[in-house]
PDB file of C-alpha atoms in Angstrom:
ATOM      1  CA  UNK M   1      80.292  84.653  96.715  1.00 53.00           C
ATOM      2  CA  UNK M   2      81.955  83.181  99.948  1.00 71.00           C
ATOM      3  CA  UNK M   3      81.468  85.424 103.161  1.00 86.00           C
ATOM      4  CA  UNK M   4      84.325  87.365 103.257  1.00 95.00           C
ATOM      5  CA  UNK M   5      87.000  87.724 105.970  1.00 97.00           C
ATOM      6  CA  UNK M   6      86.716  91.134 108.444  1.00 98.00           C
ATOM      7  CA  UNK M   7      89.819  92.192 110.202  1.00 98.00           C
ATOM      8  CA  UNK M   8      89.819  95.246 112.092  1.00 98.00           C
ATOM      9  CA  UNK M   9      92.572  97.572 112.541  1.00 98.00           C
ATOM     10  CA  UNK M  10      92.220  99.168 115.866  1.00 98.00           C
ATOM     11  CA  UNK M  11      94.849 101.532 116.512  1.00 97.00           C
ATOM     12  CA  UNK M  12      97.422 102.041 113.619  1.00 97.00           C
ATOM     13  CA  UNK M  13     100.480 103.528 114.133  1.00 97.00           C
ATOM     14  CA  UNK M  14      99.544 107.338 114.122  1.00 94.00           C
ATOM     15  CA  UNK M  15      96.776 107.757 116.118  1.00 95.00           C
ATOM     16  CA  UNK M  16      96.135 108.544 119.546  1.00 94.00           C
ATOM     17  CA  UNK M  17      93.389 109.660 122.232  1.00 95.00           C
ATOM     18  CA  UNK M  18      93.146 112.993 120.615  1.00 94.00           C
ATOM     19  CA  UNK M  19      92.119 111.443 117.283  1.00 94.00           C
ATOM     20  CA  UNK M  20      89.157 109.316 119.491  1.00 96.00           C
ATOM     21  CA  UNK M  21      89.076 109.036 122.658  1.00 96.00           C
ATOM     22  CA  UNK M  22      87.862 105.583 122.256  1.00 96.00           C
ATOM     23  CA  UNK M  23      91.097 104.482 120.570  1.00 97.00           C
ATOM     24  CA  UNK M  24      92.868 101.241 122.415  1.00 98.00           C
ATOM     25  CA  UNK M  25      96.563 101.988 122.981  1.00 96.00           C
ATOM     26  CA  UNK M  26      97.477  99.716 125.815  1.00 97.00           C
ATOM     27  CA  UNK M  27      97.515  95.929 126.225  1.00 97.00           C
ATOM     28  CA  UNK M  28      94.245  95.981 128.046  1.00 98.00           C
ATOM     29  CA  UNK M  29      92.346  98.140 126.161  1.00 98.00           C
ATOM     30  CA  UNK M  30      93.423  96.112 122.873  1.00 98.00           C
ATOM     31  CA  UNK M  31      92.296  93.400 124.419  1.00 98.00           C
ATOM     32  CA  UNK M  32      88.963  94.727 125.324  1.00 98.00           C
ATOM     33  CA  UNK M  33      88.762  96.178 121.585  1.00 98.00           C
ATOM     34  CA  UNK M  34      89.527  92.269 120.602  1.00 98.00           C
ATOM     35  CA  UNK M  35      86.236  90.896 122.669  1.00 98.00           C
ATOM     36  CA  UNK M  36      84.376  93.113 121.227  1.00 98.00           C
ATOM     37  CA  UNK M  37      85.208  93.425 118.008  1.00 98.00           C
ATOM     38  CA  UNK M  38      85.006  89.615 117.658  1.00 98.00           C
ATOM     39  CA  UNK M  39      81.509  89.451 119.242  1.00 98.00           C
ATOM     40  CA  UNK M  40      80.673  92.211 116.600  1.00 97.00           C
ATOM     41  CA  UNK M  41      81.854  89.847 113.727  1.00 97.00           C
ATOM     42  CA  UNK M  42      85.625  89.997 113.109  1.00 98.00           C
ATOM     43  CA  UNK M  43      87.891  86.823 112.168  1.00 98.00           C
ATOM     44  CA  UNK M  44      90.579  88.755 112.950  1.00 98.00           C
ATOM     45  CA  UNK M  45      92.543  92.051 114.348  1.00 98.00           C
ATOM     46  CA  UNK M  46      95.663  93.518 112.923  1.00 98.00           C
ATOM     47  CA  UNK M  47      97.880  94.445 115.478  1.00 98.00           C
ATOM     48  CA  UNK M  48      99.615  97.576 116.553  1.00 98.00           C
ATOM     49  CA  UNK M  49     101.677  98.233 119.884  1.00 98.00           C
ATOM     50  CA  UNK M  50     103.062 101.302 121.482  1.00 97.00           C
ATOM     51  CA  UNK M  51     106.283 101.341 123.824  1.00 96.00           C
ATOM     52  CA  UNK M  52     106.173 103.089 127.481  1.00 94.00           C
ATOM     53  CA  UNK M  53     105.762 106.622 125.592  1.00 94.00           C
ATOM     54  CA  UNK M  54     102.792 105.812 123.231  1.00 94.00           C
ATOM     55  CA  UNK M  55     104.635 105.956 120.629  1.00 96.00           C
ATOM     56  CA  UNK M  56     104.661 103.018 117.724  1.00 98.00           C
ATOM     57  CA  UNK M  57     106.973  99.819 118.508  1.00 98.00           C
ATOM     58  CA  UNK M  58     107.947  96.711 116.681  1.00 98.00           C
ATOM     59  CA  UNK M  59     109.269  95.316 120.361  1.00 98.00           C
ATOM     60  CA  UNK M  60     109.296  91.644 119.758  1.00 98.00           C
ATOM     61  CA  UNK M  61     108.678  90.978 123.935  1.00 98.00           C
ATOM     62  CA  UNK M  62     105.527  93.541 123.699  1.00 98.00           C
ATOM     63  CA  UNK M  63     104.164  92.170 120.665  1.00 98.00           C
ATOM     64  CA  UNK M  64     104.148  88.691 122.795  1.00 98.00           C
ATOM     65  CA  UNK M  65     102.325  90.428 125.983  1.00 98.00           C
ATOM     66  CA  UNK M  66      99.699  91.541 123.455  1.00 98.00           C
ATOM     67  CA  UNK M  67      98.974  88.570 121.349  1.00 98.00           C
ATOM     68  CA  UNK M  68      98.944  85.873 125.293  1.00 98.00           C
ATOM     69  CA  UNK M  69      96.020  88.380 126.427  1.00 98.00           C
ATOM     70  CA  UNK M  70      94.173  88.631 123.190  1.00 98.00           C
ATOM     71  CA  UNK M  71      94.408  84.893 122.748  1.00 98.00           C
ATOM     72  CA  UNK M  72      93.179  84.190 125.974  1.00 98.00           C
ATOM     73  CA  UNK M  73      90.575  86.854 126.149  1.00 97.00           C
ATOM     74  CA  UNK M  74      90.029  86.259 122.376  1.00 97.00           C
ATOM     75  CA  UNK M  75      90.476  82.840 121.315  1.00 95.00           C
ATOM     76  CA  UNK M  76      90.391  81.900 117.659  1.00 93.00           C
ATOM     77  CA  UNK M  77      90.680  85.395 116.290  1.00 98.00           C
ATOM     78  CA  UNK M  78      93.621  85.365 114.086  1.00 98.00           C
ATOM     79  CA  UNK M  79      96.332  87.831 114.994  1.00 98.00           C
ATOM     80  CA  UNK M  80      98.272  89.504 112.187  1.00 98.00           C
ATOM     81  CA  UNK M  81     100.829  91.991 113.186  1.00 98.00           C
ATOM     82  CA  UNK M  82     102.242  95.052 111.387  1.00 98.00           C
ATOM     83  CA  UNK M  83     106.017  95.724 110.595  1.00 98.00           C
ATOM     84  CA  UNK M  84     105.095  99.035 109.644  1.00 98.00           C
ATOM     85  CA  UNK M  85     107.948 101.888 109.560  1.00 98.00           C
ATOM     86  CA  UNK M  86     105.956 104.811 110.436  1.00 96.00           C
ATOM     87  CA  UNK M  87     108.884 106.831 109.569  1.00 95.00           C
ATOM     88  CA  UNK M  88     110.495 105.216 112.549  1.00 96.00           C
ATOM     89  CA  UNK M  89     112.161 101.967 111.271  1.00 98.00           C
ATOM     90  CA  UNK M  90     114.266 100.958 108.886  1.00 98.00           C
ATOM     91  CA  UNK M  91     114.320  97.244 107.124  1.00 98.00           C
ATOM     92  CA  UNK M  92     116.995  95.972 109.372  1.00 98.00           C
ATOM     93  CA  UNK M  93     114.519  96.751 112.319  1.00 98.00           C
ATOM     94  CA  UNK M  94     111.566  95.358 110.680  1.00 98.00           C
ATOM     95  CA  UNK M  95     113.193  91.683 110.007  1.00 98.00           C
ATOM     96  CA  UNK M  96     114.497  92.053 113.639  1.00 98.00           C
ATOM     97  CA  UNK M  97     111.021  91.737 114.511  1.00 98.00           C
ATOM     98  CA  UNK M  98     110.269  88.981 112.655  1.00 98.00           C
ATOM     99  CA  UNK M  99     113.227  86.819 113.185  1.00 98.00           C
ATOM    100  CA  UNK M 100     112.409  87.465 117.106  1.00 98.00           C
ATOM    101  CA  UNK M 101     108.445  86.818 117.002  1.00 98.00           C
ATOM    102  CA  UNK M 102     108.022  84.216 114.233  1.00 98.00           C
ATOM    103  CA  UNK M 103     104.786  85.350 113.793  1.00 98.00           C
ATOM    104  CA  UNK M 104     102.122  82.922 112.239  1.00 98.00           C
ATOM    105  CA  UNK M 105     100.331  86.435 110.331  1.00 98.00           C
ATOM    106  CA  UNK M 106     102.620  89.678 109.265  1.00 98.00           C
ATOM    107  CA  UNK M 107     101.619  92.411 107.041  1.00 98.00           C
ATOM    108  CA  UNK M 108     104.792  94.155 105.038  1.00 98.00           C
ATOM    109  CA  UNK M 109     105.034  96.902 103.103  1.00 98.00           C
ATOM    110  CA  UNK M 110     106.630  96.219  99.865  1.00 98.00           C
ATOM    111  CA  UNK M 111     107.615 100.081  98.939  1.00 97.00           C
ATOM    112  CA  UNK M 112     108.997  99.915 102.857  1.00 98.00           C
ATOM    113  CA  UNK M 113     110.949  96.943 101.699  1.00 98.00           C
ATOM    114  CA  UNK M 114     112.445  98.322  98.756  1.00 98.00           C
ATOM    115  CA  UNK M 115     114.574 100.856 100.856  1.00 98.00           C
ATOM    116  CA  UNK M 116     117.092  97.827 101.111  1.00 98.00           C
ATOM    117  CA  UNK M 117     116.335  94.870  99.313  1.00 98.00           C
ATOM    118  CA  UNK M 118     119.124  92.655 100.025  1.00 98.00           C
ATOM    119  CA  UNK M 119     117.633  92.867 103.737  1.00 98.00           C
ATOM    120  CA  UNK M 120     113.932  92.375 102.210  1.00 98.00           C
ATOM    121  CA  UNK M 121     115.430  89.182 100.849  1.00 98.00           C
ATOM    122  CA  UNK M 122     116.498  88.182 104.061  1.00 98.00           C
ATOM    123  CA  UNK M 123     113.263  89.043 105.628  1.00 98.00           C
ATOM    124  CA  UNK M 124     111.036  87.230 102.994  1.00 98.00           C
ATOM    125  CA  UNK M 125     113.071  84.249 103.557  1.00 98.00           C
ATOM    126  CA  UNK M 126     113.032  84.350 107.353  1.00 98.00           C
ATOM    127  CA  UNK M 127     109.101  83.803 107.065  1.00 98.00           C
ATOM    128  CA  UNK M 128     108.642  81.260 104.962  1.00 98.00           C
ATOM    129  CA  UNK M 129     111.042  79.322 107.191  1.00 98.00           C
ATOM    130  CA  UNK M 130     108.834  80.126 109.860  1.00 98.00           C
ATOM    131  CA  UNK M 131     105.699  80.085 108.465  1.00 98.00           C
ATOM    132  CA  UNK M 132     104.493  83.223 108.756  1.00 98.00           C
ATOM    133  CA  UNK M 133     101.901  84.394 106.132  1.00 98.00           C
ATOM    134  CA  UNK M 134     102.675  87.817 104.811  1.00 98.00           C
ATOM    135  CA  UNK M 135     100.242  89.997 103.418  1.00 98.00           C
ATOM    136  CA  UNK M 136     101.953  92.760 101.247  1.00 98.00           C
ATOM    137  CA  UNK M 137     100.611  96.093 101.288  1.00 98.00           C
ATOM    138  CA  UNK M 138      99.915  97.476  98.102  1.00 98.00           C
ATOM    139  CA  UNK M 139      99.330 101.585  97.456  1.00 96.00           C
ATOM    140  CA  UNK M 140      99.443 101.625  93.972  1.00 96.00           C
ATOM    141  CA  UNK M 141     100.073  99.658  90.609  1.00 97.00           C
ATOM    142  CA  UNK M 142     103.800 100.406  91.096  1.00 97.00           C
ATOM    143  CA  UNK M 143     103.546  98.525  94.172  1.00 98.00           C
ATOM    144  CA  UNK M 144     102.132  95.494  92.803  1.00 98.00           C
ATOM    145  CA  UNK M 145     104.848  95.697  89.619  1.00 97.00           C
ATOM    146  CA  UNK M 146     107.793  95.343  92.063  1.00 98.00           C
ATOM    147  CA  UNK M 147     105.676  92.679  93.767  1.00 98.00           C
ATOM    148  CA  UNK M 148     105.733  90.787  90.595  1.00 97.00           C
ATOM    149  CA  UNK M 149     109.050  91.649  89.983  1.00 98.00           C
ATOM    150  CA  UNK M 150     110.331  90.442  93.184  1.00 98.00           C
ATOM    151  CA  UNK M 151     108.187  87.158  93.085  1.00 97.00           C
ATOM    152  CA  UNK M 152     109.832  86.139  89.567  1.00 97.00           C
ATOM    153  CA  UNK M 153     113.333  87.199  90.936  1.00 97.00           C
ATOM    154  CA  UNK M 154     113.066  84.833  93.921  1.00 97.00           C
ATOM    155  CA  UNK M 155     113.293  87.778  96.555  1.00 98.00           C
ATOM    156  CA  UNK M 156     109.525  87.037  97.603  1.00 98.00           C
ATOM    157  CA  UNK M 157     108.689  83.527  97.939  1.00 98.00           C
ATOM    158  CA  UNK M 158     105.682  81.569  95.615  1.00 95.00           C
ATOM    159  CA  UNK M 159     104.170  80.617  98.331  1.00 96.00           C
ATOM    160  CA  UNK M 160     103.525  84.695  99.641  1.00 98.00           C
ATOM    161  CA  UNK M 161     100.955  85.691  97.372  1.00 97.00           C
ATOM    162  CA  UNK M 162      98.322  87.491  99.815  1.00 98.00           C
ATOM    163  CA  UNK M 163      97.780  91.608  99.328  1.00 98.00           C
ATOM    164  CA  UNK M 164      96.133  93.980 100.963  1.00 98.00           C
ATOM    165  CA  UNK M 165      95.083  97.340  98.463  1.00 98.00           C
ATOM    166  CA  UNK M 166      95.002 100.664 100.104  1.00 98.00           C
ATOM    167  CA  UNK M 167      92.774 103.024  98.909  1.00 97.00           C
ATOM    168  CA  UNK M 168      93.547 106.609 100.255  1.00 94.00           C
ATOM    169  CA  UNK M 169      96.252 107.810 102.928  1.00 87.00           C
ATOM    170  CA  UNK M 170      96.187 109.522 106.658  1.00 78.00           C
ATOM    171  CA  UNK M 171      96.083 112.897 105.282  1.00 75.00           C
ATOM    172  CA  UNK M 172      96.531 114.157 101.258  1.00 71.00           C
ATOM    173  CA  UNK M 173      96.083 112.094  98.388  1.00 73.00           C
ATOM    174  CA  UNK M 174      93.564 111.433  96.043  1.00 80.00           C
ATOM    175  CA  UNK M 175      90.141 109.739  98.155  1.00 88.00           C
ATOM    176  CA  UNK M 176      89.454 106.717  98.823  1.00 95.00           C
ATOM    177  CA  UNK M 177      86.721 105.599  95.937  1.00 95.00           C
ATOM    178  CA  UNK M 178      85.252 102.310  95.015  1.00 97.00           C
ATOM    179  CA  UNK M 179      86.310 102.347  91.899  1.00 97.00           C
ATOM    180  CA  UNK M 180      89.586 102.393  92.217  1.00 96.00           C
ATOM    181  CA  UNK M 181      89.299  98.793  93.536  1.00 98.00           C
ATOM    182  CA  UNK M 182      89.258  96.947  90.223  1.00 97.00           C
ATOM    183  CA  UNK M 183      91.925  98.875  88.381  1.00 97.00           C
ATOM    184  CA  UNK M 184      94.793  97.970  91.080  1.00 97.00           C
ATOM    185  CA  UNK M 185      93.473  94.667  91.436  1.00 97.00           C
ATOM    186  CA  UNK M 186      93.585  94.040  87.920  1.00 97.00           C
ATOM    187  CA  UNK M 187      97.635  95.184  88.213  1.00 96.00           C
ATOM    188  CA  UNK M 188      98.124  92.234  90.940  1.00 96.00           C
ATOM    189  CA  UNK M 189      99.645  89.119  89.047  1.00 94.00           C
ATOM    190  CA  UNK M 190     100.024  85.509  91.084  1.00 93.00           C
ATOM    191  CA  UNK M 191      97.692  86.227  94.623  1.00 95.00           C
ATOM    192  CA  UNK M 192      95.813  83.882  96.281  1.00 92.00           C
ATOM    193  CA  UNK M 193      93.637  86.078  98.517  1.00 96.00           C
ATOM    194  CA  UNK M 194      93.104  90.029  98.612  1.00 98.00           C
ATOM    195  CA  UNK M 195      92.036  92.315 100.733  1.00 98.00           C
ATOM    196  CA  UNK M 196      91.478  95.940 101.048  1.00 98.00           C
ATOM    197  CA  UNK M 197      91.135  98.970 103.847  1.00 98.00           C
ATOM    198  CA  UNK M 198      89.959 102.248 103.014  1.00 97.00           C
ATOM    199  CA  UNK M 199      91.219 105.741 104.455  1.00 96.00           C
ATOM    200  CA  UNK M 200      88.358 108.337 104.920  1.00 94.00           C
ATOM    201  CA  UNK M 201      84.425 108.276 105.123  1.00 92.00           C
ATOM    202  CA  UNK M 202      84.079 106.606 102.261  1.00 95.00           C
ATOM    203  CA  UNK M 203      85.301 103.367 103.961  1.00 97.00           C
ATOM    204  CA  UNK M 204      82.255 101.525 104.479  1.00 97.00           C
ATOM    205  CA  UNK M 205      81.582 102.166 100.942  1.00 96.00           C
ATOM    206  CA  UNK M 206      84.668 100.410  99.339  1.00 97.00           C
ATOM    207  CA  UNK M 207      84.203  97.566 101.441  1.00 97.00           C
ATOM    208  CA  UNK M 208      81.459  96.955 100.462  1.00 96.00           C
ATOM    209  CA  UNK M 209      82.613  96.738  96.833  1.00 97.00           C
ATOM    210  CA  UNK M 210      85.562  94.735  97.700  1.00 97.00           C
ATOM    211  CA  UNK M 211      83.331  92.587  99.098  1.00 96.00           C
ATOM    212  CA  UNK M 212      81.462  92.149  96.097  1.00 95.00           C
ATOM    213  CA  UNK M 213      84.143  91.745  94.221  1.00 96.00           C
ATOM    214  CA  UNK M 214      84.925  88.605  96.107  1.00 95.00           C
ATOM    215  CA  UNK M 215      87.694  90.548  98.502  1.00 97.00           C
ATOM    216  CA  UNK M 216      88.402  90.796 101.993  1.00 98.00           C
ATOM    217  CA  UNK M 217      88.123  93.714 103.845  1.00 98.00           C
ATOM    218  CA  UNK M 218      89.577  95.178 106.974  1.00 98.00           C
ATOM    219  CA  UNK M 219      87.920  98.316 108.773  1.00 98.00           C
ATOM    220  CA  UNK M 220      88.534 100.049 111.913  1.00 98.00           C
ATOM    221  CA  UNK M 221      90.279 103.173 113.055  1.00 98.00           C
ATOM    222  CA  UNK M 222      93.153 103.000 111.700  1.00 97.00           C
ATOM    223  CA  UNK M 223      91.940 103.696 108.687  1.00 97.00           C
ATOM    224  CA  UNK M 224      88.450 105.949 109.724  1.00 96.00           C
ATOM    225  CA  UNK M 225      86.992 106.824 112.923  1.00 96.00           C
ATOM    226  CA  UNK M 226      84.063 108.130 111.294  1.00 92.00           C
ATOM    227  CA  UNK M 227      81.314 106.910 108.819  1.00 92.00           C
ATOM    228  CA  UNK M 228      79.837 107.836 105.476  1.00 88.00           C
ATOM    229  CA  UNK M 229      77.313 110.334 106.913  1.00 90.00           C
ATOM    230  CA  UNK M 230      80.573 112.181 109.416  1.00 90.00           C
ATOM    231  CA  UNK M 231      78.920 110.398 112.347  1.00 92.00           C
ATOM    232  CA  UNK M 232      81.978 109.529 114.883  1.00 96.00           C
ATOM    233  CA  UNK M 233      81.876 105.378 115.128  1.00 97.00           C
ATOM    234  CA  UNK M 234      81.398 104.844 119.164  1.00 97.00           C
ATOM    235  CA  UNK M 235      84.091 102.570 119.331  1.00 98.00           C
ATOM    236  CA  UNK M 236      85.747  99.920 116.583  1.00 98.00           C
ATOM    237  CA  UNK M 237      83.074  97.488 117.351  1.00 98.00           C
ATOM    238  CA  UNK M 238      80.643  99.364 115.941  1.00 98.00           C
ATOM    239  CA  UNK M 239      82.232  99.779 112.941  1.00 98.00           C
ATOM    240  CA  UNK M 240      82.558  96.258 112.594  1.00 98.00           C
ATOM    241  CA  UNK M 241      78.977  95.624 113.630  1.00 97.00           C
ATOM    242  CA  UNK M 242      77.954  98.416 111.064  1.00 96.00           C
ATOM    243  CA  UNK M 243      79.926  96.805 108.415  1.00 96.00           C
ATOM    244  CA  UNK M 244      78.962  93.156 108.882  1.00 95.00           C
ATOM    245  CA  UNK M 245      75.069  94.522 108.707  1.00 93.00           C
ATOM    246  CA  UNK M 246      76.516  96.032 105.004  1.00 89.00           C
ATOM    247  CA  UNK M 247      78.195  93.064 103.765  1.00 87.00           C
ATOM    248  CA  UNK M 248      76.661  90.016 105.011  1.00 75.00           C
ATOM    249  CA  UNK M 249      73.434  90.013 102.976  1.00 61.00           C
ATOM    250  CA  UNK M 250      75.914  90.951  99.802  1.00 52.00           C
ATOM    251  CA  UNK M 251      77.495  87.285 100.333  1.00 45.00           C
ATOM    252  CA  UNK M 252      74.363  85.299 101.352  1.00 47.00           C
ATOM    253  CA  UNK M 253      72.495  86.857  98.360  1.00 40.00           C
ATOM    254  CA  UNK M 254      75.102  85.667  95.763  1.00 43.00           C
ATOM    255  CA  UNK M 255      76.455  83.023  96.988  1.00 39.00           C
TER     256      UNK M 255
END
């Protein structure tokens, strides 16, 4: 089994100092979360920004500011930026962002795409032409139908085939549990690579199991601040540095 790929998720788009005080919200801090997290063992960082009142922003000329410092504080740690909604943003908004930034790594969320799919088209299409890899968030096997759905109707492009599975939410829901890895996997038709992130303490724990399963996995506070045992992570570095101690000897040992 190849070692797989660790991108943390720093900051999300709900979160703020009250949830840890250690959470990066400005450029700077980001940036400093980037250094470390990359020393800890994380390819890459998926990317969140806040305007001048904290609050979450798909601002094409902050996203920039963001991804110069982390690429020159940070080099060769891919970048892959959110269009999330956050209840904020509608589809016209989100492929305003992406027809502005052009940006080589986006994650999209296909059920946030399917408020308006004649824009979704348009946004699908505006990153192939530019190259941008998506990733398409996936909740649940209706998720990954309309993905399939959409691929064989031309709105999402055979060449955008990477997922991300979400186990869990911020708050309600069933749990996040390992075993609900394979079963939504198992609904995903035509991907090339997968990865998954994990709401809850039970993170750590279906990472692990993605990564055995041959997945990728991304960890960080977005998705838990805490670990399996309630301890609060210092930081999202040492999440990642916990995580890489978990999964590493998984991948050299089967390989």
């Amino acid at each position: 089994m190849a070692e797989p790929f660790i991108m943390v998720a720093p900051t999300g788009a709900r979160l703020g100092k009250a949830d840890h005080p250690a959470l990066p919200v400005s450029v700077d801090e980001i940036t400093e979360t980037a250094i470390a997290c990359k020393a800890a063992g994380a390819h890459g960082l998926h990317l969140h920004i806040r305007d001048a009142e904290g609050a979450h922003s798909l601002d094409p000329g902050r996203y920039r500011e963001a991804i110069a410092a982390i690429n020159a504080q940070a080099p060769r740690l891919k970048l892959q930026i959110t269009t999330e909604a956050a209840d904020r943003f509608e589809v016209a908004d989100q492929l305003r962002c992406i027809e502005a930034l052009r940006p080589e790594w986006a994650s999209v969320s296909i059920r946030e795409m399917a408020r308006d799919p004649a824009v979704a088209a348009r946004l699908y299409a505006c990153a192939a032409e530019a190259s941008t890899c998506v990733q398409h968030i996936l909740y649940d096997a209706a998720d990954a139908r309309l993905l399939t759905v959409w691929r064989r109707d031309g709105i999402v492009k055979d060449t955008q085939t990477d997922v991300i599975l979400v186990l869990g939410r911020y708050a309600g829901g069933p749990p996040s549990r390992p075993d609900h890895i394979a079963p939504l996997l198992g609904q995903c038709t035509g991907i090339n690579r997968w990865m998954v992130c994990a709401f809850g303490p039970a993170e750590h724990g279906c990472l692990a199991e993605a990564a055995r399963l041959g997945g990728d996995l991304r960890v960080g506070f977005e998705n838990a601040c805490h670990g399996p045992d309630g301890t609060i992570w210092r930081n999202n570095a040492a999440s990642v540095a916990a995580l890489v101690r978990a999964t590493l000897p998984l991948s050299l040992v089967e390989s």
